Amino acid sequence: MNKKKITVKELAQQLGVSISTVSKALNDSYEISEVTKQRIRKHAEKHNYKPNRLAVNLKSGKTRTIGVILPSILNNFFTTVLYGIEQVTNKRDYNIITCISNESHDNEVTNTEILSNGSTDGLIVAIAEETQINRNYGHFQECIDEGNPVLMLDRVTKSISCDKVIVDDFNDAFLATEHLVNLGCKKLALVSTIEFLGVGKKRVKGFKKAVSELLGDEHPELVLETSLKKLQLQIENLLDDHKIDGVLAVDEDASLVVHKVSKSKGFKIPNDIAIIGYAGKKLAKYISPSLTTVNQNGVKIGRAAARILIDRLEGKKTDFVTKIIATNIVKRGSTFKID
Amino acid sequence: MNKKKITVKELAQQLGVSISTVSKALNDSYEISEVTKQRIRKHAEKHNYKPNRLAVNLKSGKTRTIGVILPSILNNFFTTVLYGIEQVTNKRDYNIITCISNESHDNEVTNTEILSNGSTDGLIVAIAEETQINRNYGHFQECIDEGNPVLMLDRVTKSISCDKVIVDDFNDAFLATEHLVNLGCKKLALVSTIEFLGVGKKRVKGFKKAVSELLGDEHPELVLETSLKKLQLQIENLLDDHKIDGVLAVDEDASLVVHKVSKSKGFKIPNDIAIIGYAGKKLAKYISPSLTTVNQNGVKIGRAAARILIDRLEGKKTDFVTKIIATNIVKRGSTFKID
DNA sequence: TTGAAAGCGCTAACAC
DNA sequence: GTGTTAGCGCTTTCAA
């Protein structure tokens, strides 16, 4: 509490020079003589001078700060994305200010407004579920119109023209389904608790396409779209009522519950029922049998997002880009059939 | 890019009044007549005026922003803490700006400096491993001296006087060990990959105390402190060389590997070997048998931290507090012995 | 080589 | 009830 931050003004007074001389000296301006620079720098150092960011930012109109709005942080995928963003922003000398929308539209709007009122140079956003349901993207458009670039990742919308970083959910689900078919599965089901999300819809489409193309009409697919609360019961019913031998679970909760229920019903995984899910690495690796997953590469998504947005902020981009990050299927125990 | 943010100045010009009148009207000052207020507000609304935060902050000397420096975000515990912090800051109308030290001292110093140069009103910190090893806490002291309150959570140090939020690691480990003893375990081992952290040391102490008090000298405890790389091998050796029937694993990696190795060696959990670990809820719940854990209550820690720091920022606190958050043992399959 | 002064966008004490 | 003005801490043009 004692040695309050020192300002340029105070430095100037103490040294008996003008404010601007101090400022220039500290910014290594060619206008100032080496002697003066040394003197000023030494004094500044001694008093542990650090420029006030707020003032610098206000003056320059730049903040070197990126706002990040995520629907949730208790979700392995978004955590991983955040990690990726942080790696790049850190390296390129930017800060991130993080907000959680908690899947709520109102929160998202508030966050967007706060962050775009001078605190940040641009936003990285994964759209909240509620926003995707009511399709109200005005706050983002406004933000962009005001000169604050927005980049959307994973959960994006066609309604807004901006940079985007996504994975090819349709194709990933197709490939995952194909993997199940190649294993010899005939009776496939998809389980989802994210039917309202764009990514959820795309995964369903990819799944359906794969089933109809690869298995044909005599093996119609089953799609269970449900909520977290009904999940367990519905899966129990699903497994009771149909002789399912392969499941694509398109989110972490669905994956875990399918896995658990299958075991508790005495089905052997993968011989009775093969499972491909979406889940964090540790979880996938340590449940038994371990779970084959579609690896969404959150870190890469985050990195790409930060890179693209910073490039735009620094004027290295003109046209909007949509970057598709490659995913891969990590094969684990839940699809290693023993013939 | 078209409708650049409008400023008070512009509003004033357009309305033919002075800047201060606009400012006062928008801040609902008693000095301004209702008529004028209405007129100004309406106009501001129409042009979607939002005050520039940077300017407001610079002027007021407050930012309503809290800096959060965490060692890692890919760690369930800290993610949970962050979630708790966010809940409170959000409710109390504060923002958080998040930085990851990645357990590096240099990163931590840089982050501390950046965040304390006007961008934030105060800091919430969990000390990086490297910092705890070399015990160099000068950057925090400096920050505090400059009038930026710091709150430490989980990983704290006696060297700095400030608010702290912790769990009673000594006691928790003691109770966890007691639980193992009550189960009838005689040959106990502790496994850790966090020997350098204060919390790691305390857990070891609690464990040792419990063993010597509850089992006595004829059952000496085993302590395996190792690194992530050697973890698996060392645990295999441990289980091969000693007839261990109870393990306390004091971090997530240790917990998972002990669990896995025990199973792969054919030991029945919990009958041959009972395990208590530290791990995220989902992980603990879905591995099988499910894992009894010491629940560190990250959300509560985060909430308490944010609450205490904000109270201090708002002058509602004088003396430094050290808040101890209660933990509990969540009993799951890995300690449900069948007699 | 140095300094005076304006201004980033806003607030507030003090005049009028 | 409204306006003038100074100033938060800094950068930068322009003048000396």
Short mmCIF file of C-alpha atoms in Angstrom, two decimals, chain B residues 21-260:
data_model
loop_
_atom_site.label_atom_id
_atom_site.label_comp_id
_atom_site.label_asym_id
_atom_site.label_seq_id
_atom_site.Cartn_x
_atom_site.Cartn_y
_atom_site.Cartn_z
CA THR B 21 -24.83 17.43 -19.49
CA VAL B 22 -24.84 14.26 -21.51
CA SER B 23 -22.61 12.48 -19.05
CA LYS B 24 -24.72 13.53 -16.12
CA ALA B 25 -27.96 12.70 -17.82
CA LEU B 26 -26.78 9.23 -18.66
CA ASN B 27 -25.62 8.74 -15.10
CA ASP B 28 -28.99 9.92 -13.88
CA SER B 29 -27.61 12.89 -12.00
CA TYR B 30 -30.06 14.93 -9.94
CA GLU B 31 -28.66 18.04 -11.54
CA ILE B 32 -30.34 17.38 -14.86
CA SER B 33 -34.03 17.95 -15.56
CA GLU B 34 -36.23 15.02 -16.42
CA VAL B 35 -37.00 16.41 -19.85
CA THR B 36 -33.37 16.71 -20.82
CA LYS B 37 -32.59 13.32 -19.39
CA GLN B 38 -35.29 11.73 -21.47
CA ARG B 39 -34.18 13.47 -24.61
CA ILE B 40 -30.56 12.51 -24.13
CA ARG B 41 -31.29 8.96 -23.11
CA LYS B 42 -33.50 8.42 -26.09
CA HIS B 43 -30.90 9.73 -28.45
CA ALA B 44 -28.18 7.66 -26.81
CA GLU B 45 -30.35 4.57 -26.99
CA LYS B 46 -31.08 5.18 -30.63
CA HIS B 47 -27.42 5.43 -31.47
CA ASN B 48 -26.69 2.47 -29.28
CA TYR B 49 -24.35 4.39 -27.05
CA LYS B 50 -22.26 2.38 -24.63
CA PRO B 51 -19.66 4.07 -22.46
CA ASN B 52 -16.10 3.14 -23.25
CA ARG B 53 -14.95 0.99 -20.38
CA LEU B 54 -11.35 1.94 -20.73
CA ALA B 55 -12.13 5.60 -20.24
CA VAL B 56 -14.46 4.95 -17.35
CA ASN B 57 -11.88 2.77 -15.70
CA LEU B 58 -9.03 5.16 -16.23
CA LYS B 59 -11.08 7.93 -14.79
CA SER B 60 -12.39 6.04 -11.83
CA GLY B 61 -9.24 4.13 -11.05
CA LYS B 62 -11.34 0.99 -10.82
CA THR B 63 -11.78 -1.71 -13.40
CA ARG B 64 -14.26 -4.11 -11.83
CA THR B 65 -11.99 -6.77 -13.22
CA ILE B 66 -10.17 -9.48 -11.33
CA GLY B 67 -7.08 -11.18 -12.65
CA VAL B 68 -6.92 -14.93 -12.22
CA ILE B 69 -3.61 -16.75 -12.55
CA LEU B 70 -3.81 -20.52 -12.52
CA PRO B 71 -1.04 -23.05 -12.99
CA SER B 72 -3.07 -25.06 -15.47
CA ILE B 73 -6.46 -25.23 -17.02
CA LEU B 74 -6.26 -28.83 -18.18
CA ASN B 75 -6.68 -29.85 -14.60
CA ASN B 76 -10.09 -30.65 -13.33
CA PHE B 77 -9.53 -29.03 -9.97
CA PHE B 78 -8.50 -25.64 -11.32
CA THR B 79 -11.22 -25.71 -13.93
CA THR B 80 -13.70 -26.20 -11.16
CA VAL B 81 -12.16 -23.39 -9.16
CA LEU B 82 -12.39 -21.12 -12.17
CA TYR B 83 -16.01 -22.02 -12.54
CA GLY B 84 -16.67 -21.04 -8.95
CA ILE B 85 -14.83 -17.76 -9.34
CA GLU B 86 -16.80 -16.98 -12.47
CA GLN B 87 -20.11 -17.60 -10.76
CA VAL B 88 -19.45 -15.01 -8.10
CA THR B 89 -17.71 -12.42 -10.25
CA ASN B 90 -20.52 -12.63 -12.72
CA LYS B 91 -23.14 -12.16 -10.06
CA ARG B 92 -21.34 -9.26 -8.49
CA ASP B 93 -20.76 -7.62 -11.81
CA TYR B 94 -17.04 -8.15 -12.08
CA ASN B 95 -15.06 -9.56 -14.98
CA ILE B 96 -12.21 -11.97 -14.85
CA ILE B 97 -9.14 -11.95 -16.97
CA THR B 98 -7.55 -15.34 -16.95
CA CYS B 99 -3.92 -16.26 -17.35
CA ILE B 100 -2.23 -19.63 -17.21
CA SER B 101 1.22 -19.82 -15.69
CA ASN B 102 1.73 -23.36 -16.86
CA GLU B 103 3.58 -23.99 -13.62
CA SER B 104 6.34 -21.65 -14.80
CA HIS B 105 7.74 -18.96 -12.56
CA ASP B 106 8.57 -16.61 -15.40
CA ASN B 107 5.09 -16.80 -16.82
CA GLU B 108 3.67 -16.14 -13.42
CA VAL B 109 5.81 -13.06 -12.93
CA THR B 110 4.90 -11.70 -16.35
CA ASN B 111 1.23 -12.35 -15.79
CA THR B 112 1.31 -10.71 -12.40
CA GLU B 113 2.98 -7.62 -13.80
CA ILE B 114 0.65 -7.26 -16.73
CA LEU B 115 -2.46 -7.78 -14.67
CA SER B 116 -1.41 -5.41 -11.95
CA ASN B 117 -0.68 -2.52 -14.26
CA GLY B 118 -4.11 -1.08 -14.26
CA SER B 119 -6.02 -3.86 -15.97
CA THR B 120 -7.37 -5.32 -12.77
CA ASP B 121 -8.35 -4.33 -9.28
CA GLY B 122 -6.95 -7.45 -7.67
CA LEU B 123 -5.60 -10.92 -8.28
CA ILE B 124 -6.62 -14.46 -7.45
CA VAL B 125 -3.67 -16.79 -7.68
CA ALA B 126 -2.74 -20.40 -7.28
CA ILE B 127 1.03 -20.46 -7.12
CA ALA B 128 2.95 -22.19 -9.88
CA GLU B 129 4.94 -25.29 -9.01
CA GLU B 130 8.21 -23.68 -10.05
CA THR B 131 7.54 -20.73 -7.80
CA GLN B 132 6.83 -23.04 -4.89
CA ILE B 133 10.09 -24.81 -5.50
CA ASN B 134 12.33 -21.76 -5.69
CA ARG B 135 10.26 -19.82 -3.18
CA ASN B 136 10.49 -16.56 -5.02
CA TYR B 137 7.37 -14.62 -4.17
CA GLY B 138 8.63 -11.09 -4.74
CA HIS B 139 6.27 -10.37 -7.61
CA PHE B 140 3.26 -10.92 -5.39
CA GLN B 141 4.61 -8.73 -2.62
CA GLU B 142 5.29 -5.97 -5.12
CA CYS B 143 1.80 -6.24 -6.47
CA ILE B 144 0.34 -5.96 -3.00
CA ASP B 145 2.61 -3.04 -2.10
CA GLU B 146 1.33 -1.19 -5.12
CA GLY B 147 -2.18 -1.47 -3.80
CA ASN B 148 -3.37 -4.46 -5.78
CA PRO B 149 -4.80 -7.01 -3.37
CA VAL B 150 -3.81 -10.61 -3.96
CA LEU B 151 -5.73 -13.65 -2.82
CA MET B 152 -4.05 -17.05 -2.88
CA LEU B 153 -5.96 -20.25 -3.17
CA ASP B 154 -5.07 -23.87 -2.68
CA ARG B 155 -1.39 -23.37 -3.20
CA VAL B 156 -0.41 -20.67 -0.79
CA THR B 157 2.68 -19.50 1.03
CA LYS B 158 3.33 -18.21 4.50
CA SER B 159 5.83 -15.74 3.07
CA ILE B 160 3.08 -13.43 1.86
CA SER B 161 0.44 -11.83 4.07
CA CYS B 162 -2.78 -11.83 2.14
CA ASP B 163 -6.19 -13.44 2.01
CA LYS B 164 -6.08 -17.17 1.46
CA VAL B 165 -8.54 -19.90 0.66
CA ILE B 166 -7.39 -23.43 1.25
CA VAL B 167 -8.48 -26.86 2.26
CA ASP B 168 -7.01 -28.63 5.23
CA ASP B 169 -4.82 -31.00 3.28
CA PHE B 170 -3.19 -32.45 6.35
CA ASN B 171 -6.45 -33.35 7.94
CA ASP B 172 -8.02 -34.58 4.72
CA ALA B 173 -5.20 -36.98 4.13
CA PHE B 174 -5.45 -38.09 7.74
CA LEU B 175 -9.15 -38.80 7.39
CA ALA B 176 -8.70 -40.56 4.08
CA THR B 177 -6.06 -42.76 5.64
CA GLU B 178 -8.30 -43.40 8.60
CA HIS B 179 -10.99 -44.54 6.22
CA LEU B 180 -8.57 -47.08 4.78
CA VAL B 181 -7.61 -48.27 8.23
CA ASN B 182 -11.23 -48.65 9.23
CA LEU B 183 -11.67 -50.85 6.22
CA GLY B 184 -9.11 -53.15 7.73
CA CYS B 185 -6.12 -52.20 5.58
CA LYS B 186 -2.82 -52.89 7.30
CA LYS B 187 -0.18 -52.17 4.73
CA LEU B 188 -0.67 -48.70 3.40
CA ALA B 189 1.11 -46.76 0.69
CA LEU B 190 0.88 -43.18 -0.51
CA VAL B 191 1.59 -42.29 -4.11
CA SER B 192 2.31 -38.75 -5.25
CA THR B 193 3.56 -36.86 -8.26
CA ILE B 194 3.28 -33.53 -6.50
CA GLU B 195 5.91 -33.78 -3.81
CA PHE B 196 7.10 -30.24 -4.55
CA LEU B 197 3.79 -28.60 -3.83
CA GLY B 198 2.88 -27.45 -0.39
CA VAL B 199 -0.38 -29.32 -0.64
CA GLY B 200 1.50 -32.46 -1.61
CA LYS B 201 3.73 -32.20 1.43
CA LYS B 202 0.81 -31.67 3.75
CA ARG B 203 -0.99 -34.70 2.43
CA VAL B 204 2.07 -36.83 3.04
CA LYS B 205 2.29 -35.56 6.61
CA GLY B 206 -1.35 -36.27 7.26
CA PHE B 207 -0.94 -39.74 5.88
CA LYS B 208 2.14 -40.49 7.96
CA LYS B 209 0.56 -39.20 11.11
CA ALA B 210 -2.51 -41.34 10.57
CA VAL B 211 -0.53 -44.48 9.88
CA SER B 212 1.68 -44.12 12.90
CA GLU B 213 -1.19 -43.20 15.16
CA LEU B 214 -3.69 -45.74 13.94
CA LEU B 215 -1.55 -48.65 12.89
CA GLY B 216 1.52 -48.20 15.00
CA ASP B 217 5.10 -49.13 14.39
CA GLU B 218 4.62 -52.66 13.17
CA HIS B 219 2.96 -51.37 10.04
CA PRO B 220 5.29 -48.72 8.62
CA GLU B 221 3.91 -46.69 5.82
CA LEU B 222 5.32 -46.55 2.31
CA VAL B 223 5.59 -43.29 0.47
CA LEU B 224 6.21 -43.23 -3.25
CA GLU B 225 7.03 -39.79 -4.55
CA THR B 226 7.78 -39.85 -8.21
CA SER B 227 7.34 -38.12 -11.54
CA LEU B 228 4.73 -38.50 -14.22
CA LYS B 229 7.13 -40.39 -16.42
CA LYS B 230 8.23 -42.96 -13.91
CA LEU B 231 4.81 -43.26 -12.35
CA GLN B 232 3.59 -46.44 -13.94
CA LEU B 233 6.82 -48.38 -13.54
CA GLN B 234 7.30 -47.34 -9.95
CA ILE B 235 3.78 -48.29 -9.01
CA GLU B 236 4.25 -51.66 -10.62
CA ASN B 237 7.38 -52.17 -8.55
CA LEU B 238 5.64 -50.99 -5.44
CA LEU B 239 2.80 -53.43 -5.85
CA ASP B 240 5.17 -56.25 -6.75
CA ASP B 241 7.49 -55.76 -3.83
CA HIS B 242 5.03 -55.17 -1.04
CA LYS B 243 1.75 -56.69 -0.06
CA ILE B 244 -0.07 -53.41 -0.07
CA ASP B 245 -3.76 -53.50 0.73
CA GLY B 246 -4.56 -49.80 0.77
CA VAL B 247 -3.38 -46.83 -1.23
CA LEU B 248 -3.85 -43.11 -0.88
CA ALA B 249 -3.08 -41.46 -4.20
CA VAL B 250 -2.78 -37.72 -3.72
CA ASP B 251 -3.21 -36.46 -7.27
CA GLU B 252 -5.25 -37.41 -10.29
CA ASP B 253 -2.50 -39.05 -12.28
CA ALA B 254 -1.32 -41.10 -9.36
CA SER B 255 -4.91 -42.13 -8.66
CA LEU B 256 -5.59 -43.28 -12.19
CA VAL B 257 -2.36 -45.17 -12.59
CA VAL B 258 -2.65 -46.94 -9.26
CA HIS B 259 -6.16 -47.94 -10.22
CA LYS B 260 -5.10 -49.20 -13.62
#
